[in-house]
């Protein structure tokens, strides 16, 4: 088995407190769960502001955006000003935005530290409130009220989202990192237009100034401006003047009669153009702010909403100048960028809460913590499913080995019951809630309309909360619904995140922190056999089947092959305790192998590959292929059931041992033996997981790969229903006389489209059969 980054040496790790089974018996998940949970906002983004501050220090970061596609509008850099310094692995982060034409790569770089006066800060706030208000609302009415409240100093001192987002100066404009000319564009006044000029060489057939709603304005000020047309209520970004078009030019709309612009405005809007000789302005519609973090956005070449329009200058009121179309285009991506930054800062706060009192040298990248707290509902290119699968397997393994060595006189049933009270979803949810994890969970797709514009205090104030352990502050934006299963998933994913980057030491630290007290220290296994194993089993042959693993204590091999129906006074126990342990060890070993073997696979693939490899049918088939059933010590009745299973296998392909091909269930003893052998090797090798994997692997060959993995019918069923927009009703399931029954029902447009009931020896098989039959009928139609 390929090890994780840092495998733990059990002889060197300090022993943790015994597993809190006594606490677990109080059933930590039995208390009612309140799914109304807080939504945290990182303290780094929330600051009170006082207008009488002489100056404030800002840590400035350059947000560089590099488009990986061709477009006629360039993307400019943005300056982020923070009152507190960013964590180092955030300050240098890189990620991609999914834009209609392709991707834009975003890079963060530490730029400078600057002091801004209160007047400069006010200017910056006016700029960002204006530009984001326009981009998000595409209208002006509410904007004036917000800016008036800002100027009057209302809500000052309250804690709210507060940082600066400003246009970056071009290289020839520096040494200042901020483009102050653009920042002051929000305070455009006609009488001041003579104070600043870019290029006052007007186009041919054009005077140096134009009549606008604001009065006479120099052409250089209107060519890079944001204008408002009161007759339509729309905003446009002006990119230039049309050299050969004025109010008397013909407008030729498709499928309609040609008429001059002057005639059009009089007939359509009842407006008479007074300055029909003025050149028309070339404008673009305001860019629509979208969620550019979505992983499923389609790449398209055409973007019709950004086509040009022709506007008479006298109908335009200048809102901001100078403001280039490239700056406006660049700022349309900022809400998505800041949402990712906010998410990363949440991950940083969570990581600090876990590690602040850690005595071990544990490091974990912030992006891994973010992956662990992000669910599929966010629809981003990272989510917790792979880490959840990895963490689930390690949690089961760590808890199982702790219980196995702590309660050496308990049978498999007692051990399983104790484990369930520790690793069940209800228990994990309780552990997570006790550590205030629900507030960190990202469970919703980003909606730019809900993004709070920094500096706009109309969004209200935030509640302050103290985090446990490190006493740091965090803020609550509001409350949202989080299912208890989601909290449990995040606990498992965080275990996987710490495991995948910090090794087992880091994972154990997180588990201990969350309340699951375990260690991986080897404890001798006390068993007293009064019979020589060689007298009952062929030890050498069995070792050859196990990749020539040589048992130091062959009695463990004997115990692993002894069914409870074959109990002799000389044999102190059956295989069930070893099966309990081996089930968890083998699951973990296979999951780690798949995780390391295929690091680039999409999150759902690991879950499917693990499910296809770690199940009773696969293990039973492996046992029959190796003819292990011939070595099981059991009663005649058990051997009769085994013989029936072997006969059933003759109807199946023996080329692979993974997948979901079987429509019937097999004698569980066969699967149990694979797991009990894994447990025996684990104990005999003093907890060496690599020895277990290398010994059992030949029995499982060929192992599953992304190319050979068959589709999981249950997942395929859910994906198909989602694609077809079918409604899946809650399944009806029951077990009577050892037979499981499963009924699935699907609706479309309020009409039941499909109902099917299947029966099998267990719920999983019945569920699989029902889904397979649905898919067969659907594809047949």
XYZ file of C-alpha atoms in Angstrom:
781
model
C 0.000 0.000 0.000
C 1.285 3.437 -0.852
C 1.545 5.315 2.450
C 0.114 8.741 3.106
C 2.490 11.670 3.474
C 3.521 10.720 7.008
C 2.678 7.263 8.289
C 2.680 7.064 12.054
C 5.078 4.855 13.967
C 3.009 3.349 16.738
C 6.050 2.808 18.933
C 6.864 6.509 18.921
C 3.448 8.078 19.304
C 2.394 9.155 22.762
C -0.599 7.251 24.002
C -3.811 9.228 24.049
C -6.527 8.778 26.629
C -8.600 5.625 26.121
C -11.468 5.899 23.720
C -14.387 7.573 25.442
C -16.715 4.645 25.110
C -18.216 5.444 28.506
C -19.181 8.865 27.218
C -20.308 7.373 23.952
C -22.720 5.046 25.755
C -24.638 8.178 26.678
C -25.483 8.301 22.968
C -24.125 11.759 22.099
C -26.445 12.030 19.101
C -29.615 11.339 21.059
C -30.290 15.012 21.867
C -32.587 16.793 19.380
C -30.587 18.484 16.628
C -31.489 22.036 15.628
C -30.856 22.387 11.893
C -30.964 26.203 12.148
C -27.228 26.867 12.364
C -25.179 30.101 12.230
C -23.322 31.241 9.127
C -19.897 32.532 10.106
C -18.032 35.492 8.621
C -14.264 35.708 9.263
C -13.200 38.461 11.638
C -10.552 39.622 9.126
C -13.325 41.064 6.940
C -15.388 42.707 9.706
C -14.209 46.011 11.180
C -15.809 49.037 12.820
C -14.930 52.331 11.173
C -14.782 55.734 12.758
C -14.699 58.846 10.556
C -12.446 60.824 12.918
C -9.522 58.390 12.566
C -6.538 60.441 11.375
C -5.258 57.585 9.219
C -5.479 53.835 8.891
C -2.945 51.219 7.849
C -3.972 48.938 4.992
C -2.211 45.782 3.843
C -2.537 45.853 0.071
C -2.668 42.790 -2.161
C -2.648 42.793 -5.931
C -5.350 40.609 -7.489
C -3.947 39.692 -10.896
C -6.334 38.226 -13.469
C -5.062 36.448 -16.558
C -7.712 35.396 -19.098
C -7.034 32.109 -20.870
C -9.059 33.179 -23.919
C -9.187 35.993 -26.480
C -11.551 38.922 -25.960
C -11.520 42.525 -27.141
C -11.829 43.875 -23.579
C -8.706 43.424 -21.426
C -8.828 42.499 -17.745
C -7.171 44.866 -15.283
C -5.652 44.168 -11.872
C -7.504 45.019 -8.670
C -6.074 46.201 -5.341
C -7.431 44.630 -2.152
C -6.859 46.687 0.987
C -7.178 44.807 4.305
C -6.924 46.138 7.846
C -5.263 42.878 8.924
C -2.577 40.837 7.181
C -3.603 37.685 5.321
C -2.302 34.227 6.176
C 0.716 33.388 4.003
C -0.897 30.545 2.025
C -3.852 32.827 1.195
C -1.710 35.842 0.323
C -0.163 33.812 -2.526
C -3.176 31.777 -3.627
C -4.083 30.928 -7.229
C -7.386 29.669 -8.608
C -9.497 29.796 -11.755
C -12.797 31.492 -12.518
C -15.155 29.812 -14.971
C -16.158 32.519 -17.464
C -18.385 32.127 -20.520
C -15.446 32.147 -22.910
C -13.070 30.018 -20.851
C -11.186 30.511 -17.585
C -9.480 33.419 -15.859
C -6.557 32.584 -13.584
C -6.534 34.683 -10.409
C -3.290 35.292 -8.505
C -2.929 37.076 -5.164
C 0.318 38.924 -4.405
C 1.359 40.992 -1.408
C 1.956 44.485 -2.778
C 2.491 47.138 -0.111
C 1.419 48.655 3.181
C -0.086 52.126 2.922
C -1.585 54.684 5.268
C -4.832 56.312 4.122
C -6.432 59.390 5.621
C -10.078 59.286 6.648
C -10.903 61.407 3.579
C -9.146 58.944 1.280
C -10.918 56.002 2.915
C -14.245 57.778 2.385
C -13.394 58.316 -1.287
C -12.529 54.621 -1.652
C -15.783 53.563 -0.022
C -17.810 55.853 -2.278
C -16.083 54.358 -5.317
C -16.633 50.693 -4.434
C -20.204 51.209 -3.221
C -20.992 52.972 -6.491
C -19.332 50.545 -8.873
C -20.621 47.385 -7.153
C -24.050 48.886 -6.619
C -24.246 49.543 -10.354
C -22.874 46.136 -11.344
C -25.169 44.227 -9.012
C -28.390 46.269 -9.363
C -28.002 47.942 -12.783
C -29.926 50.918 -11.425
C -29.344 54.152 -9.518
C -32.315 54.878 -7.180
C -30.999 53.104 -4.062
C -27.400 54.110 -4.639
C -27.910 57.768 -3.734
C -29.399 56.885 -0.353
C -26.452 54.622 0.494
C -23.884 57.266 -0.471
C -25.780 59.945 1.459
C -25.794 57.763 4.565
C -22.051 57.178 4.135
C -21.360 60.922 3.910
C -23.497 61.658 6.967
C -21.578 59.049 8.957
C -24.622 56.996 9.864
C -23.952 53.516 11.290
C -20.312 54.412 11.908
C -18.801 52.382 14.714
C -20.964 49.390 13.940
C -19.120 46.269 12.919
C -19.719 45.314 9.295
C -17.949 44.017 6.203
C -15.132 46.475 5.631
C -12.178 46.300 3.253
C -11.170 48.165 0.095
C -11.399 47.034 -3.536
C -9.817 49.540 -5.883
C -8.490 49.769 -9.452
C -4.766 49.142 -9.698
C -2.587 51.817 -11.257
C -0.903 50.950 -14.518
C 2.870 50.781 -14.523
C 3.272 54.267 -16.030
C 1.017 55.745 -13.313
C 3.016 54.420 -10.372
C 4.640 54.791 -7.713
C 1.084 54.723 -6.298
C -0.395 51.219 -6.479
C -3.929 52.645 -6.613
C -5.431 54.392 -9.647
C -6.678 57.444 -7.754
C -7.991 59.135 -10.906
C -10.433 56.247 -11.339
C -11.273 56.190 -7.623
C -12.332 59.858 -7.767
C -14.473 59.217 -10.859
C -17.554 58.827 -8.677
C -17.396 62.513 -7.774
C -17.586 63.663 -11.418
C -18.923 67.188 -11.780
C -19.314 69.035 -15.050
C -17.737 72.256 -13.786
C -14.544 70.367 -12.918
C -14.195 68.602 -16.256
C -11.587 71.095 -17.419
C -9.201 70.091 -14.614
C -8.387 66.675 -16.035
C -7.895 65.650 -19.649
C -6.527 62.479 -21.241
C -6.472 63.269 -24.935
C -8.265 66.357 -26.129
C -7.786 65.687 -29.815
C -11.432 65.267 -30.805
C -12.441 62.994 -33.695
C -13.085 64.550 -37.101
C -16.436 66.280 -37.479
C -16.518 66.796 -33.710
C -15.901 69.823 -31.540
C -13.805 69.465 -28.377
C -16.879 69.329 -26.139
C -20.277 67.649 -26.273
C -23.693 68.562 -24.899
C -24.783 66.056 -22.243
C -27.359 65.945 -19.456
C -24.544 67.275 -17.250
C -23.831 70.175 -19.566
C -20.830 70.670 -21.856
C -18.274 67.901 -21.338
C -14.903 67.400 -22.997
C -14.803 64.412 -25.357
C -11.911 62.882 -23.427
C -14.073 62.685 -20.301
C -17.041 61.045 -21.940
C -15.134 58.435 -23.969
C -14.265 56.458 -20.815
C -17.270 56.972 -18.648
C -20.329 55.340 -17.157
C -23.545 57.052 -18.231
C -27.213 56.872 -17.302
C -30.057 57.420 -19.781
C -33.126 58.642 -17.844
C -35.533 57.879 -20.713
C -34.710 54.136 -20.467
C -33.448 53.905 -16.889
C -30.393 52.005 -18.182
C -26.669 52.371 -17.589
C -23.994 52.113 -20.269
C -20.229 52.118 -20.401
C -19.016 54.506 -23.121
C -16.046 53.194 -25.108
C -15.737 55.957 -27.744
C -17.403 58.113 -30.361
C -18.719 56.893 -33.731
C -16.761 58.907 -36.315
C -19.381 58.870 -39.065
C -22.690 58.711 -37.201
C -24.855 61.459 -35.712
C -28.500 62.046 -34.948
C -29.357 62.285 -38.646
C -27.783 58.933 -39.537
C -30.119 56.100 -40.460
C -31.070 53.479 -37.917
C -31.779 50.164 -39.656
C -33.292 47.728 -37.165
C -33.661 44.187 -38.479
C -37.060 43.613 -40.048
C -38.215 47.217 -39.529
C -38.241 50.395 -41.600
C -35.149 52.549 -41.698
C -35.365 55.971 -40.014
C -32.961 58.468 -38.566
C -31.976 58.356 -34.928
C -33.600 61.775 -34.527
C -36.894 60.427 -35.891
C -36.624 57.242 -33.831
C -36.256 59.098 -30.517
C -39.111 61.455 -31.325
C -41.470 58.618 -32.333
C -40.374 56.084 -29.717
C -39.717 58.270 -26.688
C -41.223 61.650 -27.579
C -37.779 63.259 -27.336
C -36.597 65.887 -29.812
C -32.828 65.882 -30.283
C -31.536 69.441 -30.062
C -27.965 68.643 -31.042
C -28.485 66.205 -33.915
C -25.126 67.089 -35.472
C -23.208 65.650 -32.504
C -21.456 62.338 -33.041
C -23.156 59.381 -31.402
C -21.537 57.606 -28.477
C -20.562 53.940 -28.650
C -21.745 52.210 -25.493
C -21.907 48.768 -23.972
C -24.491 47.363 -21.610
C -23.339 46.936 -18.014
C -21.755 43.563 -17.367
C -23.857 41.048 -15.471
C -22.239 39.831 -12.255
C -22.459 36.045 -12.033
C -21.115 33.189 -9.936
C -17.836 32.483 -11.689
C -16.869 29.761 -9.192
C -19.387 27.310 -10.636
C -17.653 24.261 -12.089
C -20.438 23.526 -14.572
C -20.491 26.817 -16.502
C -20.567 26.308 -20.266
C -17.858 27.966 -22.359
C -19.383 29.981 -25.203
C -17.893 32.334 -27.760
C -20.837 34.699 -28.217
C -21.976 37.107 -25.529
C -24.872 39.008 -27.031
C -25.594 41.116 -23.944
C -22.309 42.972 -24.506
C -23.055 44.139 -28.048
C -22.605 47.837 -28.749
C -25.364 50.469 -28.773
C -25.426 54.014 -30.218
C -26.398 56.858 -27.887
C -26.925 60.605 -28.469
C -24.696 62.455 -25.940
C -27.449 64.895 -24.953
C -29.522 61.996 -23.532
C -26.678 60.746 -21.324
C -25.961 61.712 -17.728
C -22.395 60.948 -16.659
C -22.249 58.924 -13.432
C -18.515 58.090 -13.274
C -15.586 59.435 -15.260
C -12.902 58.437 -16.015
C -13.927 54.777 -15.883
C -12.799 52.408 -18.634
C -14.871 49.474 -19.835
C -11.975 47.179 -18.887
C -12.160 48.370 -15.267
C -15.893 47.765 -15.157
C -15.392 44.330 -16.758
C -12.682 43.472 -14.232
C -14.776 44.498 -11.232
C -17.608 42.193 -12.381
C -15.427 39.220 -11.345
C -14.582 40.591 -7.896
C -17.621 39.290 -5.935
C -16.715 35.715 -6.907
C -13.071 36.326 -6.025
C -13.972 37.752 -2.630
C -16.369 34.897 -1.924
C -13.478 32.485 -2.427
C -11.280 34.635 -0.183
C -13.970 34.733 2.510
C -14.263 30.951 2.322
C -10.502 30.557 2.664
C -10.437 32.877 5.663
C -13.121 30.734 7.300
C -10.883 27.725 6.688
C -7.938 29.582 8.242
C -9.981 30.375 11.362
C -11.056 26.752 11.671
C -7.488 25.526 11.197
C -6.215 27.884 13.894
C -8.953 26.748 16.271
C -7.841 23.140 15.835
C -4.081 23.678 15.880
C -3.520 26.572 18.304
C -2.808 24.224 21.216
C -1.302 21.405 19.181
C 2.021 20.193 20.579
C 2.821 18.126 17.488
C 4.384 19.601 14.344
C 1.191 19.491 12.300
C 0.781 21.535 9.136
C -2.155 21.470 6.742
C -2.796 23.663 3.680
C -5.769 25.977 4.063
C -7.162 24.846 0.695
C -7.561 21.307 2.097
C -9.580 22.607 5.034
C -11.722 24.583 2.576
C -12.279 21.442 0.511
C -13.413 19.625 3.654
C -16.037 22.238 4.608
C -17.443 22.666 1.074
C -20.399 20.503 0.070
C -21.550 19.569 -3.434
C -24.391 22.067 -3.115
C -21.874 24.875 -3.709
C -21.346 23.505 -7.257
C -17.676 24.476 -7.230
C -14.643 22.622 -8.555
C -13.763 21.358 -5.075
C -15.916 19.639 -2.486
C -15.600 17.231 0.388
C -16.637 13.867 -1.112
C -13.152 12.366 -1.612
C -11.905 13.581 1.758
C -15.094 12.323 3.383
C -14.492 8.823 1.983
C -10.872 8.880 3.170
C -11.797 10.271 6.598
C -14.660 7.814 7.030
C -12.325 4.866 6.431
C -9.682 6.195 8.853
C -12.271 7.000 11.521
C -13.656 3.468 11.312
C -10.140 2.011 11.401
C -8.907 4.137 14.312
C -12.030 3.523 16.399
C -12.052 -0.209 15.625
C -8.432 -0.866 16.582
C -8.867 1.201 19.765
C -11.938 -0.795 20.794
C -10.339 -4.091 19.805
C -7.315 -3.605 22.054
C -9.211 -1.882 24.893
C -12.044 -4.412 25.233
C -10.340 -7.737 24.614
C -13.125 -9.757 26.216
C -15.990 -8.169 24.246
C -17.492 -10.088 21.351
C -18.007 -8.677 17.870
C -21.575 -7.581 18.611
C -20.552 -5.521 21.637
C -17.620 -3.978 19.757
C -19.845 -3.065 16.813
C -22.405 -1.457 19.121
C -19.693 0.585 20.852
C -18.216 1.644 17.514
C -21.614 2.702 16.171
C -22.086 5.045 19.130
C -18.823 6.747 18.175
C -18.850 6.864 14.372
C -22.575 7.100 13.588
C -23.803 10.236 11.838
C -25.713 11.315 14.953
C -22.617 10.948 17.135
C -20.378 12.770 14.648
C -22.923 15.574 14.344
C -22.894 15.994 18.131
C -19.086 16.062 18.182
C -19.107 18.679 15.404
C -21.742 20.859 17.073
C -19.836 20.794 20.375
C -16.884 22.302 18.475
C -19.100 24.821 16.601
C -18.272 23.344 13.201
C -21.692 23.966 11.540
C -21.003 27.711 11.282
C -17.975 26.995 9.063
C -19.793 24.724 6.616
C -20.270 26.040 3.065
C -23.538 24.497 1.991
C -25.026 26.887 -0.580
C -24.212 27.966 -4.116
C -22.823 31.521 -4.147
C -25.409 34.120 -5.147
C -23.759 37.461 -6.097
C -26.992 39.264 -5.209
C -26.480 38.269 -1.568
C -22.874 39.486 -1.522
C -22.408 42.381 0.903
C -20.666 45.362 -0.664
C -17.773 46.306 1.659
C -18.337 49.621 3.356
C -22.100 49.565 2.788
C -23.473 49.563 6.329
C -27.071 49.222 5.170
C -26.582 45.449 5.373
C -26.812 45.665 9.154
C -24.386 44.708 11.888
C -22.964 41.306 12.770
C -23.155 39.311 15.967
C -19.861 38.589 17.656
C -19.123 35.046 18.870
C -16.106 33.609 20.659
C -14.703 30.394 19.277
C -13.812 27.577 21.683
C -10.220 26.745 22.648
C -8.374 29.718 21.111
C -10.843 32.423 22.263
C -10.701 34.118 18.864
C -13.665 36.110 17.639
C -15.808 35.270 14.660
C -18.964 36.913 13.397
C -22.418 35.570 12.560
C -24.107 36.798 9.381
C -27.394 35.023 10.065
C -28.741 31.476 10.276
C -29.412 28.811 7.654
C -30.486 25.181 7.588
C -27.732 22.570 7.825
C -28.736 18.913 7.987
C -27.163 16.777 10.697
C -25.778 14.449 7.992
C -23.870 17.413 6.517
C -22.199 18.101 9.865
C -21.199 14.430 10.154
C -19.837 14.489 6.578
C -17.701 17.537 7.366
C -16.249 15.900 10.491
C -15.213 12.902 8.358
C -13.890 15.166 5.600
C -11.792 17.150 8.071
C -10.301 13.886 9.331
C -9.494 13.104 5.689
C -7.997 16.557 5.131
C -5.665 16.290 8.127
C -4.804 12.699 7.161
C -4.057 13.413 3.493
C -1.629 16.264 4.186
C -0.344 15.731 7.736
C -0.462 11.957 7.990
C -1.982 9.863 10.749
C -0.485 12.017 13.525
C -2.455 15.007 12.229
C -5.650 12.961 11.800
C -5.388 11.588 15.342
C -4.855 15.116 16.650
C -8.026 16.329 14.946
C -10.029 13.356 16.198
C -8.837 13.929 19.757
C -9.654 17.640 19.403
C -13.176 16.945 18.167
C -13.768 14.561 21.087
C -12.881 11.084 19.770
C -9.987 9.972 21.976
C -7.870 7.367 20.170
C -4.245 6.362 19.721
C -2.480 3.935 17.402
C -0.161 2.359 19.990
C 0.205 -1.409 19.625
C -1.193 -3.475 22.508
C -0.482 -7.239 22.759
C -3.476 -9.452 21.971
C -4.007 -12.050 24.716
C -5.385 -15.394 23.446
C -4.604 -18.857 24.873
C -4.925 -21.768 22.423
C -4.470 -25.338 23.626
C -4.108 -26.873 20.189
C -1.459 -26.742 17.487
C -2.922 -24.812 14.478
C -1.169 -27.207 12.056
C -3.388 -30.043 13.279
C -6.561 -28.292 12.038
C -5.478 -26.103 9.104
C -2.784 -26.137 6.410
C -0.774 -23.179 7.675
C 1.889 -23.240 4.948
C -0.609 -23.417 2.079
C -2.695 -20.636 3.530
C 0.402 -18.463 3.964
C 1.220 -19.035 0.294
C -2.264 -17.774 -0.633
C -1.569 -14.671 1.459
C 1.413 -13.614 -0.642
C 3.724 -15.814 1.484
C 3.045 -13.893 4.668
C 4.658 -15.846 7.549
C 2.635 -15.821 10.767
C 4.589 -15.312 13.971
C 1.532 -16.571 15.844
C -0.225 -19.190 13.667
C -3.023 -19.487 16.215
C -4.278 -16.136 14.836
C -4.687 -17.812 11.449
C -6.607 -20.633 13.107
C -8.883 -18.156 14.878
C -9.463 -16.298 11.598
C -10.820 -19.462 9.946
C -12.984 -20.722 12.804
C -16.729 -20.135 12.528
C -18.786 -19.890 15.723
C -20.535 -23.149 14.774
C -17.202 -24.986 15.130
C -16.203 -24.186 18.687
C -13.853 -26.574 20.490
C -12.607 -26.268 24.081
C -9.078 -25.868 22.707
C -10.112 -22.819 20.597
C -10.996 -19.824 22.809
C -12.907 -17.867 20.187
C -14.225 -17.657 16.620
C -13.195 -15.295 13.849
C -15.725 -12.555 14.638
C -13.460 -10.258 16.659
C -10.767 -10.447 13.974
C -13.426 -9.874 11.319
C -14.558 -6.726 13.160
C -10.979 -5.418 13.136
C -10.041 -6.620 9.649
C -13.144 -5.063 8.082
C -11.963 -1.612 9.173
C -8.258 -2.194 8.418
C -8.909 -3.520 4.911
C -11.394 -0.745 4.125
C -8.845 1.865 5.176
C -5.950 0.199 3.367
C -7.870 -0.037 0.073
C -9.188 3.531 0.364
C -5.676 4.915 0.979
C -4.355 2.917 -1.978
C -7.036 4.311 -4.317
C -6.625 7.864 -2.987
C -2.867 7.829 -3.601
C -2.981 5.828 -6.831
C -5.394 8.194 -8.581
C -4.801 11.675 -7.083
C -6.393 13.611 -9.932
C -9.762 11.885 -9.983
C -12.973 13.800 -9.447
C -14.400 13.647 -5.897
C -17.247 11.234 -6.643
C -14.998 8.687 -8.356
C -13.132 7.724 -5.150
C -16.427 7.075 -3.389
C -17.607 4.828 -6.222
C -14.279 3.005 -6.514
C -14.233 2.392 -2.776
C -17.813 1.099 -2.821
C -17.032 -1.144 -5.799
C -14.007 -2.646 -4.031
C -15.049 -2.794 -0.387
C -18.227 -4.873 -0.161
C -19.280 -8.375 0.849
C -19.908 -9.637 -2.672
C -16.406 -8.690 -3.796
C -14.821 -10.297 -0.745
C -16.930 -13.444 -1.121
C -15.962 -13.792 -4.766
C -12.282 -13.334 -3.827
C -12.558 -16.086 -1.219
C -14.087 -18.524 -3.712
C -11.477 -17.720 -6.375
C -8.736 -18.618 -3.863
C -10.766 -21.622 -2.627
C -10.496 -20.348 0.926
C -13.902 -21.896 1.656
C -12.197 -25.282 1.721
C -10.222 -24.230 4.803
C -13.058 -22.803 6.921
C -13.784 -24.649 10.160
C -17.579 -24.668 10.396
C -20.612 -26.917 10.857
C -22.103 -28.978 8.045
C -25.017 -26.567 7.777
C -22.689 -23.618 7.183
C -20.714 -25.575 4.618
C -23.969 -26.384 2.852
C -24.728 -22.658 2.525
C -21.186 -22.053 1.319
C -21.618 -24.751 -1.336
C -24.744 -23.009 -2.636
C -22.824 -19.754 -2.910
C -19.995 -21.447 -4.798
C -22.559 -22.842 -7.247
C -24.007 -19.351 -7.760
C -20.562 -17.999 -8.523
C -20.186 -20.415 -11.404
C -22.724 -18.274 -13.283
C -20.595 -15.136 -12.890
C -17.427 -13.961 -14.586
C -14.405 -14.621 -12.374
C -12.215 -12.087 -14.197
C -12.746 -9.330 -11.630
C -13.793 -9.219 -7.991
C -15.119 -5.666 -7.918
C -18.342 -3.984 -8.951
C -22.072 -4.401 -8.525
C -22.806 -7.152 -11.063
C -24.375 -9.596 -8.609
C -28.140 -9.607 -8.287
C -28.134 -12.028 -5.381
C -26.465 -12.056 -1.979
C -23.978 -14.721 -0.946
C -23.097 -16.544 2.228
C -21.574 -13.846 4.434
C -19.091 -16.294 5.920
C -17.017 -16.072 2.736
C -16.709 -12.280 2.991
C -16.111 -12.536 6.743
C -13.091 -14.780 6.144
C -11.334 -12.194 3.972
C -11.844 -9.611 6.713
C -10.840 -11.938 9.567
C -7.628 -12.887 7.717
C -6.871 -9.162 7.353
C -7.460 -8.733 11.093
C -5.220 -11.692 11.925
C -2.348 -10.309 9.821
C -2.818 -6.854 11.350
C -2.521 -8.182 14.896
C 0.284 -10.621 14.037
C 2.333 -7.877 12.333
C 1.837 -5.502 15.281
C -0.542 -3.183 13.437
C 1.241 -3.048 10.077
C -1.382 -1.967 7.519
C 1.063 -2.360 4.636
C 1.539 -6.015 5.559
C -2.242 -6.476 5.504
C -2.648 -4.859 2.090
C 0.266 -6.675 0.484
C -0.988 -10.016 1.821
C -4.668 -9.616 0.909
C -4.141 -7.734 -2.368
C -3.398 -10.839 -4.498
C -6.803 -12.239 -3.495
C -8.523 -9.056 -4.708
C -6.674 -8.669 -8.008
C -7.323 -7.117 -10.424
C -8.079 -4.030 -8.364
C -10.546 -1.498 -9.662
C -9.367 1.525 -11.675
C -11.240 4.547 -13.070
C -11.184 2.887 -16.490
C -12.515 -0.497 -15.363
C -14.976 0.670 -12.717
C -18.575 -0.167 -13.636
C -21.187 2.481 -13.023
C -22.810 2.363 -9.620
C -26.500 1.773 -10.451
C -27.630 3.746 -7.401
C -25.544 6.793 -8.359
C -26.556 6.406 -12.018
C -30.213 6.315 -10.943
C -29.874 9.571 -8.976
C -27.919 11.292 -11.773
C -30.475 10.213 -14.377
C -33.413 11.488 -12.305
C -31.642 14.804 -11.762
C -30.920 15.143 -15.477
C -34.521 14.373 -16.431
C -35.840 16.577 -13.577
C -37.718 13.645 -12.079
C -38.807 13.800 -8.440
C -37.601 10.830 -6.387
C -40.099 9.964 -3.686
C -38.857 8.697 -0.338
C -38.209 4.932 -0.747
C -40.261 2.432 1.211
C -38.159 -0.295 2.799
C -38.769 -3.155 5.202
C -37.254 -6.449 6.409
C -39.409 -9.438 7.268
C -38.239 -12.983 7.908
C -34.764 -12.122 6.690
C -35.998 -10.730 3.347
C -35.482 -7.043 2.521
C -38.046 -5.218 0.401
C -37.370 -1.895 -1.342
C -39.827 0.212 -3.335
C -38.743 3.243 -5.355
C -41.117 5.716 -6.975
C -40.370 8.478 -9.473
C -42.638 11.372 -10.478
C -42.586 13.717 -13.467
C -44.863 16.770 -13.653
C -46.929 15.477 -10.745
C -47.554 12.087 -12.377
C -46.046 8.836 -11.109
C -43.784 7.724 -13.933
C -42.251 4.623 -12.414
C -42.737 2.332 -9.401
C -40.757 -0.808 -8.712
C -40.406 -3.126 -5.737
C -37.470 -5.481 -5.335
C -36.618 -8.106 -2.737
C -33.266 -9.488 -1.622
C -31.511 -10.793 1.442
C -30.397 -7.278 2.479
C -31.338 -3.646 1.886
C -28.288 -2.755 -0.213
C -28.933 -5.508 -2.741
C -32.658 -4.690 -2.890
C -31.854 -1.018 -3.495
C -29.348 -1.896 -6.215
C -31.806 -4.217 -7.941
C -34.554 -1.573 -7.972
C -32.239 1.043 -9.455
C -30.917 -1.357 -12.106
C -34.444 -2.258 -13.187
C -35.433 1.418 -13.409
C -32.393 2.184 -15.589
C -33.080 -0.826 -17.809
C -36.666 0.257 -18.428
C -35.738 3.917 -18.918
C -33.010 3.183 -21.451
C -35.221 0.621 -23.147
C -37.812 3.308 -23.728
